[in-house]
PDB file of C-alpha atoms and ligand atoms in Angstrom:
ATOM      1  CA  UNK A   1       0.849 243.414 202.336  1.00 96.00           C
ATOM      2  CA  UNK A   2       0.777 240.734 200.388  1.00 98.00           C
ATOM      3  CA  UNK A   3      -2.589 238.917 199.288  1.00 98.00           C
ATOM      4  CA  UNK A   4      -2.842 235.663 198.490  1.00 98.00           C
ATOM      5  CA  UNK A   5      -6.191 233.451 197.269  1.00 98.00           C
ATOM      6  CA  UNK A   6      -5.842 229.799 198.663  1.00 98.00           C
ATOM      7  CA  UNK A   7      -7.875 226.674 198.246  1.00 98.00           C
ATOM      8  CA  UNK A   8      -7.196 223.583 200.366  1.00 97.00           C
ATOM      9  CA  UNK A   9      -4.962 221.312 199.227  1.00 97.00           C
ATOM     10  CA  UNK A  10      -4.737 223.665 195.723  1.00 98.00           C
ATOM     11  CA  UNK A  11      -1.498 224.332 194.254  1.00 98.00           C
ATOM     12  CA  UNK A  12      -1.341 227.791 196.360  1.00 98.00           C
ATOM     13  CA  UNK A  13      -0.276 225.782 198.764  1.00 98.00           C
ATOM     14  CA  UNK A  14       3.507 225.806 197.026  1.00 99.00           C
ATOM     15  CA  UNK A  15       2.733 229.611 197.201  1.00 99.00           C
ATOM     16  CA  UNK A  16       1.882 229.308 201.107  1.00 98.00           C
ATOM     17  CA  UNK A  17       5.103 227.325 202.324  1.00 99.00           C
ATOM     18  CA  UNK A  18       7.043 229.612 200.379  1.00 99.00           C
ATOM     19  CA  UNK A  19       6.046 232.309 202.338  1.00 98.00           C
ATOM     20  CA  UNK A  20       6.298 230.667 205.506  1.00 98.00           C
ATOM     21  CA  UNK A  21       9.718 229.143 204.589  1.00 98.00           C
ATOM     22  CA  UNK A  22      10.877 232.559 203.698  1.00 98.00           C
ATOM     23  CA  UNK A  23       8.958 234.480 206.597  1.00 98.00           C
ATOM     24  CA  UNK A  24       7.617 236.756 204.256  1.00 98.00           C
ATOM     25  CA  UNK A  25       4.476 238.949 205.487  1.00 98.00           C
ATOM     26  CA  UNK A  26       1.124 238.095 203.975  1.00 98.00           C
ATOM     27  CA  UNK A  27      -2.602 237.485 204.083  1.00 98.00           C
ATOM     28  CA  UNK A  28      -4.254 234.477 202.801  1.00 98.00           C
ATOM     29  CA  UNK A  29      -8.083 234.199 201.251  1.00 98.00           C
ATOM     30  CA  UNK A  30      -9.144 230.875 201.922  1.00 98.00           C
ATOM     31  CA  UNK A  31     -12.070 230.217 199.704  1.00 98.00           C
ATOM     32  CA  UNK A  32     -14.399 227.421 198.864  1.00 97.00           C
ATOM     33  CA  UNK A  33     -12.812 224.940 196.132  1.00 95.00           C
ATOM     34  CA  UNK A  34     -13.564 225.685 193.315  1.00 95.00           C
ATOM     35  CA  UNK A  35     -14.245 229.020 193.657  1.00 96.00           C
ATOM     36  CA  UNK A  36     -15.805 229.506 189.950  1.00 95.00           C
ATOM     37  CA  UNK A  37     -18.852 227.588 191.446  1.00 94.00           C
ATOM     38  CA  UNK A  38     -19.091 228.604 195.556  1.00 95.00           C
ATOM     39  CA  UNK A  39     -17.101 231.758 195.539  1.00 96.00           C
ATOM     40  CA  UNK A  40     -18.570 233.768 192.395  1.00 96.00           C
ATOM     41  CA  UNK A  41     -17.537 237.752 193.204  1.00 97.00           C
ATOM     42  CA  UNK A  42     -13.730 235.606 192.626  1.00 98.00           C
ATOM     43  CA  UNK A  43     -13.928 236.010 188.408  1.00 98.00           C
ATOM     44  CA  UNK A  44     -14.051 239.410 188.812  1.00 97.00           C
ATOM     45  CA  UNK A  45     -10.735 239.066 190.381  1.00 97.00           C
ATOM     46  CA  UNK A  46      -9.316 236.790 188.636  1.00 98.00           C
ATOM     47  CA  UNK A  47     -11.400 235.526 185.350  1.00 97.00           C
ATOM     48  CA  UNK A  48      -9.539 232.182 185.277  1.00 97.00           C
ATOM     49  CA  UNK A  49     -11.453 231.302 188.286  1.00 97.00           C
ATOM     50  CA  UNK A  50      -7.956 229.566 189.396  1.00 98.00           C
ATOM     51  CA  UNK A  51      -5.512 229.859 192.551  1.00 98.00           C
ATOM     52  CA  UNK A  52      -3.072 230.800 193.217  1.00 98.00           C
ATOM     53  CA  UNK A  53      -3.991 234.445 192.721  1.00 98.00           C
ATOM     54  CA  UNK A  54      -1.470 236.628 194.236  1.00 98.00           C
ATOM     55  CA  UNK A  55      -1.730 240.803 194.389  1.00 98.00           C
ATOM     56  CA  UNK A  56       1.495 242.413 195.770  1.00 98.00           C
ATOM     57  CA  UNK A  57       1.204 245.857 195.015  1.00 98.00           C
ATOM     58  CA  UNK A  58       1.151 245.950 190.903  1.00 98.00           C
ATOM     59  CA  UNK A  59       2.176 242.716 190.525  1.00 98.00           C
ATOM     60  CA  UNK A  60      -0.392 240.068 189.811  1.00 98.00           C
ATOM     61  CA  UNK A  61       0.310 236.251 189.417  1.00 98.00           C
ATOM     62  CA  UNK A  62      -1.662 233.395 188.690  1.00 98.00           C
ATOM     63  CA  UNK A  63       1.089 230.375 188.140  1.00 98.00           C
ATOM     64  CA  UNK A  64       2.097 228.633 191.783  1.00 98.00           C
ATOM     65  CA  UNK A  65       5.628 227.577 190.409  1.00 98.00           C
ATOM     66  CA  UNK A  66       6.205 231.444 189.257  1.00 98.00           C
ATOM     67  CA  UNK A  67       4.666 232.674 192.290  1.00 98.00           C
ATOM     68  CA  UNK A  68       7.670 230.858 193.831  1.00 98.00           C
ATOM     69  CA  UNK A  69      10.406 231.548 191.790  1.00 98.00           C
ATOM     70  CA  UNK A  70       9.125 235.924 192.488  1.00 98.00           C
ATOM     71  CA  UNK A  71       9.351 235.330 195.722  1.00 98.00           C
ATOM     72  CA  UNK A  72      12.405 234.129 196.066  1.00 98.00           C
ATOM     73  CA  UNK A  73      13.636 236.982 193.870  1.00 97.00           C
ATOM     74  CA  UNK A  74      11.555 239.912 195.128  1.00 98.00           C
ATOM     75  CA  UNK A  75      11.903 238.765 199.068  1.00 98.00           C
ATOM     76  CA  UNK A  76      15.269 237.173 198.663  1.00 96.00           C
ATOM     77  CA  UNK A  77      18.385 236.148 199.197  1.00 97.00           C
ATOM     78  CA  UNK A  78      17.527 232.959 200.011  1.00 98.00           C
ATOM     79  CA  UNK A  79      18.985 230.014 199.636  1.00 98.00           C
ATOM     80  CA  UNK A  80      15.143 228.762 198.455  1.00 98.00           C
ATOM     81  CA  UNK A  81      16.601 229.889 194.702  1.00 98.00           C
ATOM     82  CA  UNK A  82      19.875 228.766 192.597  1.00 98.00           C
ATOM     83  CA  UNK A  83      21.902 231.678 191.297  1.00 97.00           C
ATOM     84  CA  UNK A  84      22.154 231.282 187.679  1.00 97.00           C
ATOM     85  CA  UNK A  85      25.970 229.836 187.933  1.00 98.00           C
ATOM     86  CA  UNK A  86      25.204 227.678 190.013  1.00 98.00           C
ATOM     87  CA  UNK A  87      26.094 224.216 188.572  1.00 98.00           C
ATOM     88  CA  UNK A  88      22.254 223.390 189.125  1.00 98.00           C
ATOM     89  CA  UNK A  89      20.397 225.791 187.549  1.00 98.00           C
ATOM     90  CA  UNK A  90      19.186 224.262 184.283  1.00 98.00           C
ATOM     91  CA  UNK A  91      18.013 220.878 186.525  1.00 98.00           C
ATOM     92  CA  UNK A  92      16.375 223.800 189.045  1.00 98.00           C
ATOM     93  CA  UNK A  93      13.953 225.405 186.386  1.00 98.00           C
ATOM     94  CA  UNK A  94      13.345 221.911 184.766  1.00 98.00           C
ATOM     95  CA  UNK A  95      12.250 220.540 188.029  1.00 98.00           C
ATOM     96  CA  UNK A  96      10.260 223.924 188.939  1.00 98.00           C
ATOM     97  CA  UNK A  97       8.420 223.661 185.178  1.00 98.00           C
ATOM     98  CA  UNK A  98       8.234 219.620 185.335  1.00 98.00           C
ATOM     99  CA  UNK A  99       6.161 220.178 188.298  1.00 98.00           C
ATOM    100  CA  UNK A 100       3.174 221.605 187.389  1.00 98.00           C
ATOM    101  CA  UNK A 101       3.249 220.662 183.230  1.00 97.00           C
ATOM    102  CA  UNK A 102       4.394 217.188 183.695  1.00 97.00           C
ATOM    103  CA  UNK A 103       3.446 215.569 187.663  1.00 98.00           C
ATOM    104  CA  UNK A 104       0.266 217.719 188.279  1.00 98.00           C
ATOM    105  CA  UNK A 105      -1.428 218.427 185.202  1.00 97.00           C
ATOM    106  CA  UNK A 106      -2.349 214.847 184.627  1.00 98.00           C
ATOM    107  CA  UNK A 107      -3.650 213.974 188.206  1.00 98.00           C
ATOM    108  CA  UNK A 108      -6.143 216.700 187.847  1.00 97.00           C
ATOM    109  CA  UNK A 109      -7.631 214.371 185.041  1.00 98.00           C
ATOM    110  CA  UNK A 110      -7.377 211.361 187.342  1.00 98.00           C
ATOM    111  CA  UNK A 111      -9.281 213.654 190.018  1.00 97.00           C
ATOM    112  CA  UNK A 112     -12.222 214.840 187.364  1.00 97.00           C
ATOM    113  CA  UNK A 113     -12.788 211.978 185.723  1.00 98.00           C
ATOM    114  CA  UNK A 114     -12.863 209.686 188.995  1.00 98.00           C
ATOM    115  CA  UNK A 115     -14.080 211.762 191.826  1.00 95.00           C
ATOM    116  CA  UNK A 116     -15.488 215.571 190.622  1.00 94.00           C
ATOM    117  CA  UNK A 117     -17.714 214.666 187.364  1.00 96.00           C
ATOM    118  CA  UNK A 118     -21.024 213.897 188.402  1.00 96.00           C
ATOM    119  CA  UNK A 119     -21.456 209.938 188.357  1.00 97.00           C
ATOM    120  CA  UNK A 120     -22.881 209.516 184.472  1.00 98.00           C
ATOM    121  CA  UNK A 121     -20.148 211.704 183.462  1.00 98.00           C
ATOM    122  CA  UNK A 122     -16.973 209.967 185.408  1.00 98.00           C
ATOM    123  CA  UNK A 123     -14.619 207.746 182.910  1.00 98.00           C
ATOM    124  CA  UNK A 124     -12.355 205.451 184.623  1.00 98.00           C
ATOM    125  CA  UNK A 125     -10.927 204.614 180.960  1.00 98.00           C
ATOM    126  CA  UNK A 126      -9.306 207.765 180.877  1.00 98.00           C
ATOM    127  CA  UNK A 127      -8.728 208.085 184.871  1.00 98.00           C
ATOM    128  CA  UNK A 128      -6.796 205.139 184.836  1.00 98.00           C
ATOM    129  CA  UNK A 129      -4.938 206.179 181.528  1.00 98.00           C
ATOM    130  CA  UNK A 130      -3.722 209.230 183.065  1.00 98.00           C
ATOM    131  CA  UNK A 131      -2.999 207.747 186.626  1.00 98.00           C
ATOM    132  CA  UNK A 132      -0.349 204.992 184.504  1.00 98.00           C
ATOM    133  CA  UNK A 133       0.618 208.379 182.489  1.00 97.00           C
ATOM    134  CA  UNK A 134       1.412 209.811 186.124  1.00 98.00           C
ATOM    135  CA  UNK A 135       3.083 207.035 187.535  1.00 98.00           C
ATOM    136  CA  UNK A 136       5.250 206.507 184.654  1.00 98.00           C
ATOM    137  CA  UNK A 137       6.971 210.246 184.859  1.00 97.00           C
ATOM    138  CA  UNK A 138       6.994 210.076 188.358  1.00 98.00           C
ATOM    139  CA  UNK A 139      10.100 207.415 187.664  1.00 97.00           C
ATOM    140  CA  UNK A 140      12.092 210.223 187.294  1.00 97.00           C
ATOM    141  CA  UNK A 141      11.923 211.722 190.412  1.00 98.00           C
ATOM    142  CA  UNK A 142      12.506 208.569 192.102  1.00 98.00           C
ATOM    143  CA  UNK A 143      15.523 208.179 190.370  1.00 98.00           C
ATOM    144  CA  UNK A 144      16.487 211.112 190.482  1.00 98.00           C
ATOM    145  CA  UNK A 145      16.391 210.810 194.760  1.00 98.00           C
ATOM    146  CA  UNK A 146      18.701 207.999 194.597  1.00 95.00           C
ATOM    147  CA  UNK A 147      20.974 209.155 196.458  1.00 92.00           C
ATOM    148  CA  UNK A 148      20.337 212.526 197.247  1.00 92.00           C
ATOM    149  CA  UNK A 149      18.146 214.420 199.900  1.00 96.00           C
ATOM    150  CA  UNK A 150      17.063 217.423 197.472  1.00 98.00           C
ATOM    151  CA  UNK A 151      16.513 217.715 193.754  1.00 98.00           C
ATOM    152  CA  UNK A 152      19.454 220.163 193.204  1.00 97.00           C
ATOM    153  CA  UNK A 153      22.209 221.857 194.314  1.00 97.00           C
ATOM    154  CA  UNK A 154      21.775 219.574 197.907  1.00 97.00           C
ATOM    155  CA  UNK A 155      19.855 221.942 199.457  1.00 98.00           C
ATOM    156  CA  UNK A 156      16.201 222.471 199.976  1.00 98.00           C
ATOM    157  CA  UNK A 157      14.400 225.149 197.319  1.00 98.00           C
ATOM    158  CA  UNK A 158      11.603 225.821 195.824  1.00 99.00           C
ATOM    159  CA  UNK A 159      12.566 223.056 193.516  1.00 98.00           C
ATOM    160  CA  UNK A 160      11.808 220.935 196.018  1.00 98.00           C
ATOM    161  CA  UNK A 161       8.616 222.866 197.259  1.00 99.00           C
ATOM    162  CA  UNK A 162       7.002 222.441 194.003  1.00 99.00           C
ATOM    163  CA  UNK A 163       7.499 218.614 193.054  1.00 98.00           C
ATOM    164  CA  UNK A 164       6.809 217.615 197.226  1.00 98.00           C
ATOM    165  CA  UNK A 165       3.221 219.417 196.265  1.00 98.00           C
ATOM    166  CA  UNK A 166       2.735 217.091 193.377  1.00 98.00           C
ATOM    167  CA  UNK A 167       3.511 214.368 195.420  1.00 98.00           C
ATOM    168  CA  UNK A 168       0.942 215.667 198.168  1.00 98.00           C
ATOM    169  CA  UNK A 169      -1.632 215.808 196.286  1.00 98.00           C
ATOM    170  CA  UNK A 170      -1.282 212.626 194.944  1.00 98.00           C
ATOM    171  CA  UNK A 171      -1.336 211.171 198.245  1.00 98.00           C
ATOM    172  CA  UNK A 172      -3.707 213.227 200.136  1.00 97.00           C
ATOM    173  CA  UNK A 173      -5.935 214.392 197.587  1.00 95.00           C
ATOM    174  CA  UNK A 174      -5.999 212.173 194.240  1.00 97.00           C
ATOM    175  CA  UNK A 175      -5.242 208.827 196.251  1.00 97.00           C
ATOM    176  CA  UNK A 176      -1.919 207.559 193.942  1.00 98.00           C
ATOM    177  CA  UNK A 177       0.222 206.764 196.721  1.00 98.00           C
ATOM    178  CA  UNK A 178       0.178 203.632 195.881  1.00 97.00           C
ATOM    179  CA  UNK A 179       2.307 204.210 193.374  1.00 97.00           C
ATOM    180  CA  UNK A 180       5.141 205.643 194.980  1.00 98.00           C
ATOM    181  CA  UNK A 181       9.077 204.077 194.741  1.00 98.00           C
ATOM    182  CA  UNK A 182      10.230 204.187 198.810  1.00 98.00           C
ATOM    183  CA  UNK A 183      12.959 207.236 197.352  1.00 98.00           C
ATOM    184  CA  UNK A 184       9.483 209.339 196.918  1.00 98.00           C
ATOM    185  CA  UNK A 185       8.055 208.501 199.835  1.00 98.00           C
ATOM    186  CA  UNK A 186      10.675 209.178 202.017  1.00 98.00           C
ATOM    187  CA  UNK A 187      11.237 212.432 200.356  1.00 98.00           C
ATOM    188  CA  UNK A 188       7.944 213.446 201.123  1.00 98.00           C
ATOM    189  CA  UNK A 189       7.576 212.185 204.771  1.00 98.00           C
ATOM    190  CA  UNK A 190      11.195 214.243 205.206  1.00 98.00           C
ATOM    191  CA  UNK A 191      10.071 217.716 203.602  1.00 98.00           C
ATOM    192  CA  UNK A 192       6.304 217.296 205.497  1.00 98.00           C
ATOM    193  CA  UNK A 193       7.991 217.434 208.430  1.00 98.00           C
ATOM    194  CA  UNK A 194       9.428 220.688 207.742  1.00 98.00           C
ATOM    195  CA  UNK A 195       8.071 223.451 210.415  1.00 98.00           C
ATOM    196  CA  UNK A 196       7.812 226.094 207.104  1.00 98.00           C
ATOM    197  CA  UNK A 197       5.620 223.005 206.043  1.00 98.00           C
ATOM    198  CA  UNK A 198       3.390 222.439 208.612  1.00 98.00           C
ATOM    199  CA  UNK A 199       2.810 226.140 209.525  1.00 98.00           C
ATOM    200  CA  UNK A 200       1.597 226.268 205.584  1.00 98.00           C
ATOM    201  CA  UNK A 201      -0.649 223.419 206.731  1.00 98.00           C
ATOM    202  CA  UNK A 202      -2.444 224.882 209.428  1.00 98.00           C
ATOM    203  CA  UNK A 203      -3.330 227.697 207.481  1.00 98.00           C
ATOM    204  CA  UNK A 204      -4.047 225.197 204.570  1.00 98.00           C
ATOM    205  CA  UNK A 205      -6.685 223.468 206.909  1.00 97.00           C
ATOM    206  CA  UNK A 206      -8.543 226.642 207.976  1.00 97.00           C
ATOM    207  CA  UNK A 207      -9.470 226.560 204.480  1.00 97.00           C
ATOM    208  CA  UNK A 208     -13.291 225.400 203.232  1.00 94.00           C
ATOM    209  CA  UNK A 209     -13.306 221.268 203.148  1.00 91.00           C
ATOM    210  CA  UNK A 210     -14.674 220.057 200.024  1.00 81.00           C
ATOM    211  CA  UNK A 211     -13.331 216.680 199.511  1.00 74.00           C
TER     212      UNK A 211
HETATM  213  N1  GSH B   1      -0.814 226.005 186.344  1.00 53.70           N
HETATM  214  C1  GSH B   1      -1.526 226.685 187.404  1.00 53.70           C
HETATM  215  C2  GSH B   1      -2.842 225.942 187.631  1.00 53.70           C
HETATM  216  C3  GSH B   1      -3.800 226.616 188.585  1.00 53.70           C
HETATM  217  C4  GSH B   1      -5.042 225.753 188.780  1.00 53.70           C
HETATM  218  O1  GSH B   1      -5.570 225.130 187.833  1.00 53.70           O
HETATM  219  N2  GSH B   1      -5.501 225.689 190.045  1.00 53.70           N
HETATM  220  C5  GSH B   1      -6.638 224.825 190.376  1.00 53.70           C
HETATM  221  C6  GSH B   1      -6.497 224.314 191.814  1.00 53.70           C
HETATM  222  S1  GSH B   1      -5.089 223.298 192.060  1.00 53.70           S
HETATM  223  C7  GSH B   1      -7.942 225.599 190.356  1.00 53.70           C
HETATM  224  O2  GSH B   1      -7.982 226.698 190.868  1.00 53.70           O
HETATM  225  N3  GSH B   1      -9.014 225.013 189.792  1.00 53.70           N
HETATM  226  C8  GSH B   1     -10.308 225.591 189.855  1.00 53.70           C
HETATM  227  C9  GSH B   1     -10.957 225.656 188.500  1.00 53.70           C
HETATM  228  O3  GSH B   1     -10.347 225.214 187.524  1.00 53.70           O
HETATM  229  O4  GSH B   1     -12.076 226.155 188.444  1.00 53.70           O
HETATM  230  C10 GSH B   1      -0.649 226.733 188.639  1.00 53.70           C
HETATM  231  O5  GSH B   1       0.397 226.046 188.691  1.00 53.70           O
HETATM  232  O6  GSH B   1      -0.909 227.519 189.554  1.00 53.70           O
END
């Protein structure tokens, strides 16, 4: 069966209501976050020290936005993925890459250099740089939900599984809510009511607390 390594609120939680959306078999690892420091025996797993970590059979994996996208492929059909004629698919794997590079990436800054770094070694120059670097790409998801319910295709996929995390996080975890157009925040109240959702979350909360 399928293994996967899982932090609270870490980006393996795109991996988690995945698998739950899809009703795919697995079993989760919930370990301390970060694992590099409480869960040590992890590196010689994985040597990044990161999750998502997922083992199925051969197959190892390690990015939560390709995690998805195997799933969906190797568990499939579902209509979690676009087909590649669909009229979507270029805005589908811009959306599933924009995700992680461009709306995640820099609110892990925000997070270290606000809330992680020991107190003589937090910077709120360069938190609050990268929280106005955040807020400014996030425009294009709230335009982007003008009118529509989903990113693409009007349907819900892992499209929409991988910015909603972003979005998550910035509310639960990195505290940027603030900052949200009422498109974004509706689209997140909508998909976190999902029951795929909130089955990921109550396996998400029997995970270590270290916030
Ligand atoms: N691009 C990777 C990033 C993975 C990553 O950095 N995960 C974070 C948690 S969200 C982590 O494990 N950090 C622990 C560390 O860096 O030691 C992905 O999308 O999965």
């Amino acid at each position: 069966v399928l293994t996967l390594y899982h932090c609270r609120g870490a980006r393996s939680l795109r991996v988690l209501w995945t698998l739950e959306e899809m009703g795919v078999a697995y079993e989760p690892v919930l370990l301390p976050f970060p694992p590099r420091v409480h869960a040590k025996s992890y590196l010689e797993i994985n040597p990044l020290g990161t999750v998502p970590l997922v083992i199925d059979g051969k197959v190892r994996m390690t990015e939560s936005s390709a995690i998805c996208l195997y799933l969906t492929s190797r568990y499939g059909p579902t209509s979690l993925r676009l087909a590649e004629d669909e009229r979507d698919y270029a805005s589908f794997l811009n959306w599933l890459f924009f995700a992680d590079a461009t709306l995640t990436y820099p609110q892990t800054i925000v997070l270290r250099y606000r809330r992680l770094e020991p107190p003589e070694r937090r910077n709120e120059r360069v938190a609050a740089d990268y929280e106005r670097w955040f807020l400014a790409r996030l425009r294009a998801v709230e335009a982007a939900l003008l009118d529509p319910q989903f990113l693409c295709a009007d349907r819900f996929t892992i499209a929409d599984i991988a910015i909603a995390y972003a979005l998550h996080l910035a509310d639960s975890v990195v505290g940027l809510s603030h900052g949200f157009g009422e498109n974004v925040r509706a689209y997140l109240n909508r998909l976190r009511a999902r029951p795929g959702f909130i089955k990921a979350m109550q396996v998400d909360e029997r995970s270590p607390d270290w916030r």
